[in-house]
PDB file of C-alpha atoms in Angstrom:
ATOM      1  CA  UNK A 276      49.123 218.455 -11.440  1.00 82.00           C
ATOM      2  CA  UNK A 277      51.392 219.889 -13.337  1.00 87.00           C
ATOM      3  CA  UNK A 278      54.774 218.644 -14.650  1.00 91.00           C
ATOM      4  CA  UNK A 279      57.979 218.312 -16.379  1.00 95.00           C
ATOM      5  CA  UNK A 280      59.948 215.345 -17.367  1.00 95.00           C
ATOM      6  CA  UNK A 281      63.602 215.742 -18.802  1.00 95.00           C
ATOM      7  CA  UNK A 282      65.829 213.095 -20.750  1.00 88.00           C
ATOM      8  CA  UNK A 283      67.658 211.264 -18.169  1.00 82.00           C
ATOM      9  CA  UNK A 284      71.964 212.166 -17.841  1.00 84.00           C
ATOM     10  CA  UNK A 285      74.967 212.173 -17.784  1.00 94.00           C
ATOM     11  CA  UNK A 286      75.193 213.620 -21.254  1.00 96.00           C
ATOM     12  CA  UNK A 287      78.305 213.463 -22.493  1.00 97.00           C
ATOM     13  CA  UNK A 288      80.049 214.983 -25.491  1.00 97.00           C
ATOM     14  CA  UNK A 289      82.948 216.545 -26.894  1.00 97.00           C
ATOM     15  CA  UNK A 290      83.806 219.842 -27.832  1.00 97.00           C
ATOM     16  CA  UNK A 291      81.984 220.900 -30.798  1.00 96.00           C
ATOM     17  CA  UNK A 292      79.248 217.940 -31.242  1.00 97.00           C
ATOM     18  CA  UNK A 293      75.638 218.682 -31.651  1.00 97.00           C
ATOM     19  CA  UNK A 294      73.540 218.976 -28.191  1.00 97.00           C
ATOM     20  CA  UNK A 295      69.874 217.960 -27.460  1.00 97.00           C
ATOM     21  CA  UNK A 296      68.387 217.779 -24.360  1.00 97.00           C
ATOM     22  CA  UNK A 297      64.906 216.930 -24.391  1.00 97.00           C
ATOM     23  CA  UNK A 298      61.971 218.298 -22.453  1.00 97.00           C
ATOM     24  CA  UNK A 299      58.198 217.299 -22.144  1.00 97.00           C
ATOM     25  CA  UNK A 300      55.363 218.928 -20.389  1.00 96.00           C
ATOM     26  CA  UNK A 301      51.953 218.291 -18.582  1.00 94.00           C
ATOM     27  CA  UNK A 302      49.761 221.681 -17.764  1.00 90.00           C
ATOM     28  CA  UNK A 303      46.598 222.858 -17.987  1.00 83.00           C
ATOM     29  CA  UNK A 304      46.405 225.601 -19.670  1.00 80.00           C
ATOM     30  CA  UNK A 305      48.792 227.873 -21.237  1.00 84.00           C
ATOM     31  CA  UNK A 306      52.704 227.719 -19.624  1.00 91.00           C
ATOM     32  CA  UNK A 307      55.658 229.623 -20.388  1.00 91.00           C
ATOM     33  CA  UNK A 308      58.203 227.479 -20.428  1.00 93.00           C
ATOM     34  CA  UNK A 309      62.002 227.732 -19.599  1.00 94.00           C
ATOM     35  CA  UNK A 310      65.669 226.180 -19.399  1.00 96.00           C
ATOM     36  CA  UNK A 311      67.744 227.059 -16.696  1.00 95.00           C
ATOM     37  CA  UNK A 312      71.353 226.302 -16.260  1.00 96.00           C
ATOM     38  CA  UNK A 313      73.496 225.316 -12.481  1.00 92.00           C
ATOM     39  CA  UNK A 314      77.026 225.689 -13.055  1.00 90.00           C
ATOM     40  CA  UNK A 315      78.995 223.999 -10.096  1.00 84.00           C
ATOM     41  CA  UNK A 316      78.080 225.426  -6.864  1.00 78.00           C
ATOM     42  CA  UNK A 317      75.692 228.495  -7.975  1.00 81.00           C
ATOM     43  CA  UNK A 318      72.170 229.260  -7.994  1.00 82.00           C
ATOM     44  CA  UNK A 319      70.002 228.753 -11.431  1.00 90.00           C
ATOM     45  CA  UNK A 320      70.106 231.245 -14.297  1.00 91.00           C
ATOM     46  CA  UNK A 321      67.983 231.611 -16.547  1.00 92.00           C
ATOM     47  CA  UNK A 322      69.018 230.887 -20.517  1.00 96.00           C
ATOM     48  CA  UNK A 323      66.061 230.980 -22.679  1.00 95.00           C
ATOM     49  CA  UNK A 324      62.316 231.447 -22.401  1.00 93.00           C
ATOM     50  CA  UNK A 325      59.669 231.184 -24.609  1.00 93.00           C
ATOM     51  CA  UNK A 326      55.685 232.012 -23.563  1.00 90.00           C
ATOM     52  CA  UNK A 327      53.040 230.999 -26.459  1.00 90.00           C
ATOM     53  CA  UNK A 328      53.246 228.636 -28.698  1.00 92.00           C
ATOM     54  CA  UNK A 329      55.961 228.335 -31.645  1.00 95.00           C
ATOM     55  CA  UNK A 330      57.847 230.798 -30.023  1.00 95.00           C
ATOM     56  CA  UNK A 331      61.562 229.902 -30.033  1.00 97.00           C
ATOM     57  CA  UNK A 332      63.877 231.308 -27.257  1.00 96.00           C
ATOM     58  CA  UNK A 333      67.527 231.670 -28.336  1.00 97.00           C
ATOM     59  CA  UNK A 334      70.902 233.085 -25.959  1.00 96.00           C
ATOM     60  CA  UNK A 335      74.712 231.827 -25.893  1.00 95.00           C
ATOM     61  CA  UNK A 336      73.430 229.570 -29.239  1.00 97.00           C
ATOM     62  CA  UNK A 337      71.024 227.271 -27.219  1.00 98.00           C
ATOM     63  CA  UNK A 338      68.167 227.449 -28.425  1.00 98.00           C
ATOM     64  CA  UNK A 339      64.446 225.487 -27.824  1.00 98.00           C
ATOM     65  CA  UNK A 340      60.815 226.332 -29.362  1.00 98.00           C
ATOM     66  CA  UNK A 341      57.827 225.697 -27.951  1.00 96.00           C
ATOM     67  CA  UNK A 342      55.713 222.721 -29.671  1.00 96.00           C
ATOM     68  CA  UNK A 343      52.212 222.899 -28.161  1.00 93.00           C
ATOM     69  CA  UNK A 344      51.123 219.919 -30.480  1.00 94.00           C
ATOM     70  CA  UNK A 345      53.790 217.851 -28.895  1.00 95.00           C
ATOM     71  CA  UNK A 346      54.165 219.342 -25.044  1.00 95.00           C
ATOM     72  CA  UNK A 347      58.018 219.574 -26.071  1.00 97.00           C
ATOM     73  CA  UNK A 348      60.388 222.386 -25.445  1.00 98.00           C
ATOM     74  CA  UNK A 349      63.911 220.370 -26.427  1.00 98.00           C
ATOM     75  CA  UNK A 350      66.843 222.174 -25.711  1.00 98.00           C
ATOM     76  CA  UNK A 351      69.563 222.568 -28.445  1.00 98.00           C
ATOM     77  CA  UNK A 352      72.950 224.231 -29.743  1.00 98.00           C
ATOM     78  CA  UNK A 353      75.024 223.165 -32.622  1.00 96.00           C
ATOM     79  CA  UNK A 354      78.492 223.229 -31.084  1.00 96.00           C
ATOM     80  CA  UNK A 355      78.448 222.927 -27.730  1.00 97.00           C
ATOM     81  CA  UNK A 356      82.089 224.045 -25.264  1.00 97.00           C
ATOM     82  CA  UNK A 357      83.910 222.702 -22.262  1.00 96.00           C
ATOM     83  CA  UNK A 358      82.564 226.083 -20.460  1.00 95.00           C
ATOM     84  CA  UNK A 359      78.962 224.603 -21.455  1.00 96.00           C
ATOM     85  CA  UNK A 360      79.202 221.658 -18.224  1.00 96.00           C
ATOM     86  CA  UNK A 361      76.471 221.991 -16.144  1.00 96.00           C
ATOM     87  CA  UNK A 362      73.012 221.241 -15.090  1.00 95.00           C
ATOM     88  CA  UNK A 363      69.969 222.051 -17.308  1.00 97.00           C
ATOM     89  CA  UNK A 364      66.670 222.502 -15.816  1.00 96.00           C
ATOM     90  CA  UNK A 365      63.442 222.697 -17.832  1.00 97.00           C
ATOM     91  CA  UNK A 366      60.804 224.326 -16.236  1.00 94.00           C
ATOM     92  CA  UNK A 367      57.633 225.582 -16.431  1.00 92.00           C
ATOM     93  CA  UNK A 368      55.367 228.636 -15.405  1.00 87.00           C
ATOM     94  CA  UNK A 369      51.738 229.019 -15.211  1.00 77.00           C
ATOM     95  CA  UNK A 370      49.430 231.500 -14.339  1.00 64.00           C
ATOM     96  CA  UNK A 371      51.559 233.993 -13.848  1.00 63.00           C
ATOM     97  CA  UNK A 372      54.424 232.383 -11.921  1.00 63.00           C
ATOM     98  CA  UNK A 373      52.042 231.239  -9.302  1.00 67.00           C
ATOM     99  CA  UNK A 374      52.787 227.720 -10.365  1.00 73.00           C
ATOM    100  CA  UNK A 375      56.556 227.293 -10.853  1.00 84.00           C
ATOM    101  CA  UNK A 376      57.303 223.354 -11.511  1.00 91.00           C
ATOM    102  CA  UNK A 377      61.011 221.833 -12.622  1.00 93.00           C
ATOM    103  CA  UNK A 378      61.780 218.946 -14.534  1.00 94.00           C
ATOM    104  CA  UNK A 379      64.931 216.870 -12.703  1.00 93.00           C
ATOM    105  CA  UNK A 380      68.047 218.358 -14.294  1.00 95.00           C
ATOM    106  CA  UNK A 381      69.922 216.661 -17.252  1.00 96.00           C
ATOM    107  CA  UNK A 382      73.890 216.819 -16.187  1.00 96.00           C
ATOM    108  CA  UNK A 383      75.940 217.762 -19.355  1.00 97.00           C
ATOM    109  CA  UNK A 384      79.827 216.642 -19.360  1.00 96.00           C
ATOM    110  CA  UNK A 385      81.743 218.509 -22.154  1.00 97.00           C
ATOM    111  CA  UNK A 386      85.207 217.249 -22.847  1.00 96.00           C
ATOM    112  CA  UNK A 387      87.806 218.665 -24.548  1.00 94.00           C
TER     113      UNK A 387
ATOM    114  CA  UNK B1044      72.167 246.659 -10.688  1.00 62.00           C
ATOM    115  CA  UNK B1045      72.157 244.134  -7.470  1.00 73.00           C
ATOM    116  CA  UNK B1046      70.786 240.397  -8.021  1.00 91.00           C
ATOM    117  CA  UNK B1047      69.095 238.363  -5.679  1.00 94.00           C
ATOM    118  CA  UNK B1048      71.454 238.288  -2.279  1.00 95.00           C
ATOM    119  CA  UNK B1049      70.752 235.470  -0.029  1.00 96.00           C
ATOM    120  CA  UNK B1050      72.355 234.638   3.415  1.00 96.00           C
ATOM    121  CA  UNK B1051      74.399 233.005   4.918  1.00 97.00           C
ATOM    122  CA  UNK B1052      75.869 231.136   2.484  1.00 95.00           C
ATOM    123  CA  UNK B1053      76.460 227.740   4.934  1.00 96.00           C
ATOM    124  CA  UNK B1054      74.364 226.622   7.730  1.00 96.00           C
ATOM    125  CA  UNK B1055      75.036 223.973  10.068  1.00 97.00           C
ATOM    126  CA  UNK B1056      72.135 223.283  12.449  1.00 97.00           C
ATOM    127  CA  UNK B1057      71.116 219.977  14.614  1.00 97.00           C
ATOM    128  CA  UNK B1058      68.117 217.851  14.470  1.00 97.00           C
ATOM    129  CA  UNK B1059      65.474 219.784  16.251  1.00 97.00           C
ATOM    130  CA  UNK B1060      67.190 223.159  16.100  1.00 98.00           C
ATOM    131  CA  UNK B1061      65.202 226.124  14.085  1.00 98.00           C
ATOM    132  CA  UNK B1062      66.753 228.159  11.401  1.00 98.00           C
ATOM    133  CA  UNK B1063      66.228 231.149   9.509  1.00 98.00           C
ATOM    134  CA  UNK B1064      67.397 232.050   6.014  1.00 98.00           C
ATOM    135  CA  UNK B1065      66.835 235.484   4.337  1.00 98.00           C
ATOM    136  CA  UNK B1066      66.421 236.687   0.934  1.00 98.00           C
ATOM    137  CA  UNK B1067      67.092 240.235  -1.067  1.00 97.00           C
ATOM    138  CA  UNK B1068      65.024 240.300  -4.447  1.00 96.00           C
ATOM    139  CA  UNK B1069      66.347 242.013  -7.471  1.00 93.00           C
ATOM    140  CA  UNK B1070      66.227 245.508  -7.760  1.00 92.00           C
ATOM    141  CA  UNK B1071      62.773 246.212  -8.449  1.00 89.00           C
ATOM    142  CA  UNK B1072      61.333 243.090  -8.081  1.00 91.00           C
ATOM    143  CA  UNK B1073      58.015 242.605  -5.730  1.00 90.00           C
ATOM    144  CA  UNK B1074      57.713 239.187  -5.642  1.00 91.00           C
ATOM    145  CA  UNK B1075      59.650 236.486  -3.906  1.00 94.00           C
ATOM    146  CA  UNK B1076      59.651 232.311  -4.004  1.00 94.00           C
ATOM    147  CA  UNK B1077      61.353 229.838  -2.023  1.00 96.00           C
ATOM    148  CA  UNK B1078      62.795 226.871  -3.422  1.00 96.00           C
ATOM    149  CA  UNK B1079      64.025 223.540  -1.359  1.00 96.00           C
ATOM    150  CA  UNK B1080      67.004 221.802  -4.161  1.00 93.00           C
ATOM    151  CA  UNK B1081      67.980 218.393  -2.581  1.00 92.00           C
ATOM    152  CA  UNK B1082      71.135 217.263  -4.027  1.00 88.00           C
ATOM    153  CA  UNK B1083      71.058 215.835  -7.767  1.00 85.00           C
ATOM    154  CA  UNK B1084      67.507 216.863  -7.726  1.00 88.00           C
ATOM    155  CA  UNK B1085      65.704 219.838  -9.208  1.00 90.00           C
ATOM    156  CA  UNK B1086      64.175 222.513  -6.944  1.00 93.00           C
ATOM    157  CA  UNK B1087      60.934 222.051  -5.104  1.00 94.00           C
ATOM    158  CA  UNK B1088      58.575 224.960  -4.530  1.00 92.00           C
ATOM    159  CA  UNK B1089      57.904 225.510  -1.033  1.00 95.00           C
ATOM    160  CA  UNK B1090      56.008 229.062  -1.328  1.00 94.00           C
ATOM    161  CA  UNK B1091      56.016 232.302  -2.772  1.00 92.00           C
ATOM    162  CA  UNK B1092      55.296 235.567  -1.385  1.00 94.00           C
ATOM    163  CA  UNK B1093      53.718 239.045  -2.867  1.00 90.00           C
ATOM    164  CA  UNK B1094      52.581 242.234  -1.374  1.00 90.00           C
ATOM    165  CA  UNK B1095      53.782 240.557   2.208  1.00 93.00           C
ATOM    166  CA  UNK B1096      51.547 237.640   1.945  1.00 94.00           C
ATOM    167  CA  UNK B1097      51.648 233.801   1.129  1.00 93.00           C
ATOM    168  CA  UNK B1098      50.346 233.787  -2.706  1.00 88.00           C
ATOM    169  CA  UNK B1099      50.826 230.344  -3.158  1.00 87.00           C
ATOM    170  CA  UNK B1100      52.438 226.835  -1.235  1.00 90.00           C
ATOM    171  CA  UNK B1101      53.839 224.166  -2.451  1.00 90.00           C
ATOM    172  CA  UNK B1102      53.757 220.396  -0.520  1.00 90.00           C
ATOM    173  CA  UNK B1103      55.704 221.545   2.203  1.00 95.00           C
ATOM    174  CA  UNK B1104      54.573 220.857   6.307  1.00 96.00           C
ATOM    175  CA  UNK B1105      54.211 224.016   8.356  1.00 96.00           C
ATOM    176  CA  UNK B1106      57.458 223.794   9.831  1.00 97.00           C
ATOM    177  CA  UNK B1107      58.670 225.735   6.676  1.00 98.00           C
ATOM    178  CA  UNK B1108      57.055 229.333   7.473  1.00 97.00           C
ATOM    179  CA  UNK B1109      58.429 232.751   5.546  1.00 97.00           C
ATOM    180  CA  UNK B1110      57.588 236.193   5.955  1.00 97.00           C
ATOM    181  CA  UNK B1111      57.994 238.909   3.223  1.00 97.00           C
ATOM    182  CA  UNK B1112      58.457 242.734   4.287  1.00 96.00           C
ATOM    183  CA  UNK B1113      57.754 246.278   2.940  1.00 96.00           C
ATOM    184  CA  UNK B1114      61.156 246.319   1.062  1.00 94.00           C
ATOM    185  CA  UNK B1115      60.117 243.055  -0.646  1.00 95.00           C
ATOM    186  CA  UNK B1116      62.930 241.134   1.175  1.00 97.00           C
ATOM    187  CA  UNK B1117      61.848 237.527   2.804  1.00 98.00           C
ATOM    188  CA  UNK B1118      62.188 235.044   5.275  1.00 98.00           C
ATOM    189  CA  UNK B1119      62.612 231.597   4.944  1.00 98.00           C
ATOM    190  CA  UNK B1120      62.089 229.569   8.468  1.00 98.00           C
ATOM    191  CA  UNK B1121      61.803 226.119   9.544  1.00 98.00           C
ATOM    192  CA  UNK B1122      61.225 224.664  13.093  1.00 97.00           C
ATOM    193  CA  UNK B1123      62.060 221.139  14.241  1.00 97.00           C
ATOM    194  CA  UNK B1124      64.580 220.662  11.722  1.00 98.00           C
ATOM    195  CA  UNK B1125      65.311 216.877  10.736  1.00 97.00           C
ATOM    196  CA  UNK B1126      68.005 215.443   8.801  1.00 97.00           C
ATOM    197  CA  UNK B1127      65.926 215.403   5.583  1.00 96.00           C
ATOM    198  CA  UNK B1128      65.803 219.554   5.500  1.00 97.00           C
ATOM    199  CA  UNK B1129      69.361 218.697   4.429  1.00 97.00           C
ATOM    200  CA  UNK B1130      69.502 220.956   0.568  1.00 97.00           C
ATOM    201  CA  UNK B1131      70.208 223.807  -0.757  1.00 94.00           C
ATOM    202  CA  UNK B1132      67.136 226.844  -0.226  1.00 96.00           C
ATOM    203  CA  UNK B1133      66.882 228.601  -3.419  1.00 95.00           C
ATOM    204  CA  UNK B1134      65.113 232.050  -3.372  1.00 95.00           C
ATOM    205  CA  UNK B1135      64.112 233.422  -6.644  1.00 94.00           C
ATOM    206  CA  UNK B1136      62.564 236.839  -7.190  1.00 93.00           C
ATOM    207  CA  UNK B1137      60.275 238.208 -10.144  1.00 88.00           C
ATOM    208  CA  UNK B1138      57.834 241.315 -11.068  1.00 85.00           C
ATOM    209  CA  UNK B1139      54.248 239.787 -11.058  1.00 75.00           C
ATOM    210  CA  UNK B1140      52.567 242.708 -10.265  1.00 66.00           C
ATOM    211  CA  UNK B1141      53.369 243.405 -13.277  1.00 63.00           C
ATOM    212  CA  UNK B1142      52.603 240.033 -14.851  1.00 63.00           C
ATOM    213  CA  UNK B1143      55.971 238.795 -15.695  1.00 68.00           C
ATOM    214  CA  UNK B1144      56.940 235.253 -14.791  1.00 71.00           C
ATOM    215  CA  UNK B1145      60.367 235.176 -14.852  1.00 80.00           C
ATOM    216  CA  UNK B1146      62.404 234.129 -11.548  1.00 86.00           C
ATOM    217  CA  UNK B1147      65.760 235.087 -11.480  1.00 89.00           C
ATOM    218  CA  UNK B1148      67.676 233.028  -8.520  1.00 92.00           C
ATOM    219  CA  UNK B1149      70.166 233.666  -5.979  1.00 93.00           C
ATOM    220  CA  UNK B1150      73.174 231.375  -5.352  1.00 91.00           C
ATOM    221  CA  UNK B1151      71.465 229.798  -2.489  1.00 93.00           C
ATOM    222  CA  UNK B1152      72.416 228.893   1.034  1.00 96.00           C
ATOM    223  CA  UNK B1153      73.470 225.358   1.663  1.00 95.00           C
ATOM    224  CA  UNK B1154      71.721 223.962   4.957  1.00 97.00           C
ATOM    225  CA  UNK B1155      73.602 220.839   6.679  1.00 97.00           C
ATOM    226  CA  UNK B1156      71.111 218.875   9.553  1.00 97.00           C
ATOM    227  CA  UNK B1157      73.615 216.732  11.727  1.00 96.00           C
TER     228      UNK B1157
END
């Protein structure tokens, strides 16, 4: 079946260094694929998406493209902020949100 | 413009007990998925539900049951609750009928089994 495998945390930086998170992929098919962010004690919202391949989904300066050579969908920003600690969930979609699988979370620690 | 509203926000139940947890979609959504998030784990699918019927299930037992009615808003319930159903239930709406995949979530409702 389908699914999602995520670099392993704590991930811990300080204010201003470079982030990756990485994020890998099994589907058949054609996914869109997704990070989601859990701040302490809320839901999951969604920060970026991207749904063919080479497509690169950008908000709040994270940023990850799809790589359909390399099942990958790494999650970056260049400078990352103390307001940036949470938990980042990749995830992906297929046909048509029928099939909605997460990877395990990657906790991010961002210290001043 | 209202997200997705989910109550109550903490549940305390026994072991055996039954429990029901419901779910408002986003403002013109008309679908609606139910996620079980054990702690420092990511969320499991359980089911989703569109035009009031069971679309798809994850690896769940049939003690997890929903129900989805003409507003779009859903039920989440599970009989013969054990200590494991211990997580927080994630519902997550989207627009598939007209073929987006995008779930936006609630905040959840944290479910304690003593």
């Amino acid at each position: 079946g389908d699914s999602v495998t995520q670099m392993e945390g704590p991930v811990t930086l300080s204010e201003e260094a470079f982030l990756t998170i990485n994020c890998t992929y099994t589907a058949t098919g054609y996914p869109s694929l997704f990070w989601y962010v859990q701040y302490p004690g809320e839901g999951l919202q969604l920060l970026l998406k991207a749904t063919k391949a080479d497509d690169k989904g950008s908000n709040k300066g994270f940023e990850a493209t799809y790589r359909k050579e390399t099942t990958s969908f790494h999650l970056e920003k260049g400078s990352v902020q103390v307001s940036d600690s949470a938990v980042y969930f990749c995830a992906l979609s297929d046909n048509y949100g029928q099939n909605f699988v997460f990877g395990p979370g990657t906790r991010l620690s961002v210290l001043p | 413009d209202a997200g997705v509203t989910q109550s109550p926000t903490h549940l305390i139940k026994t072991r055996g007990q039954q429990v029901t947890l419901r779910c408002s979609p986003k403002s013109g959504h008309d679908t609606v998925s139910w996620y079980q998030q054990a702690l420092g784990q990511g969320p499991q699918f359980i089911f989703q539900y569109y035009e009031e019927e069971e679309r798809q299930r994850g690896n769940f037992p049939d003690r997890f049951s929903g129900h989805q009615f003409p507003n779009y808003s859903s039920e989440l319930n599970v009989n013969a609750l054990l200590l494991g159903d211990s997580a927080l239930y994630l519902c997550a709406s989207s627009l598939v009928g007209q073929g987006s995949d995008t779930q936006y979530f609630g905040p959840g409702t944290r479910l304690t089994v003593l």
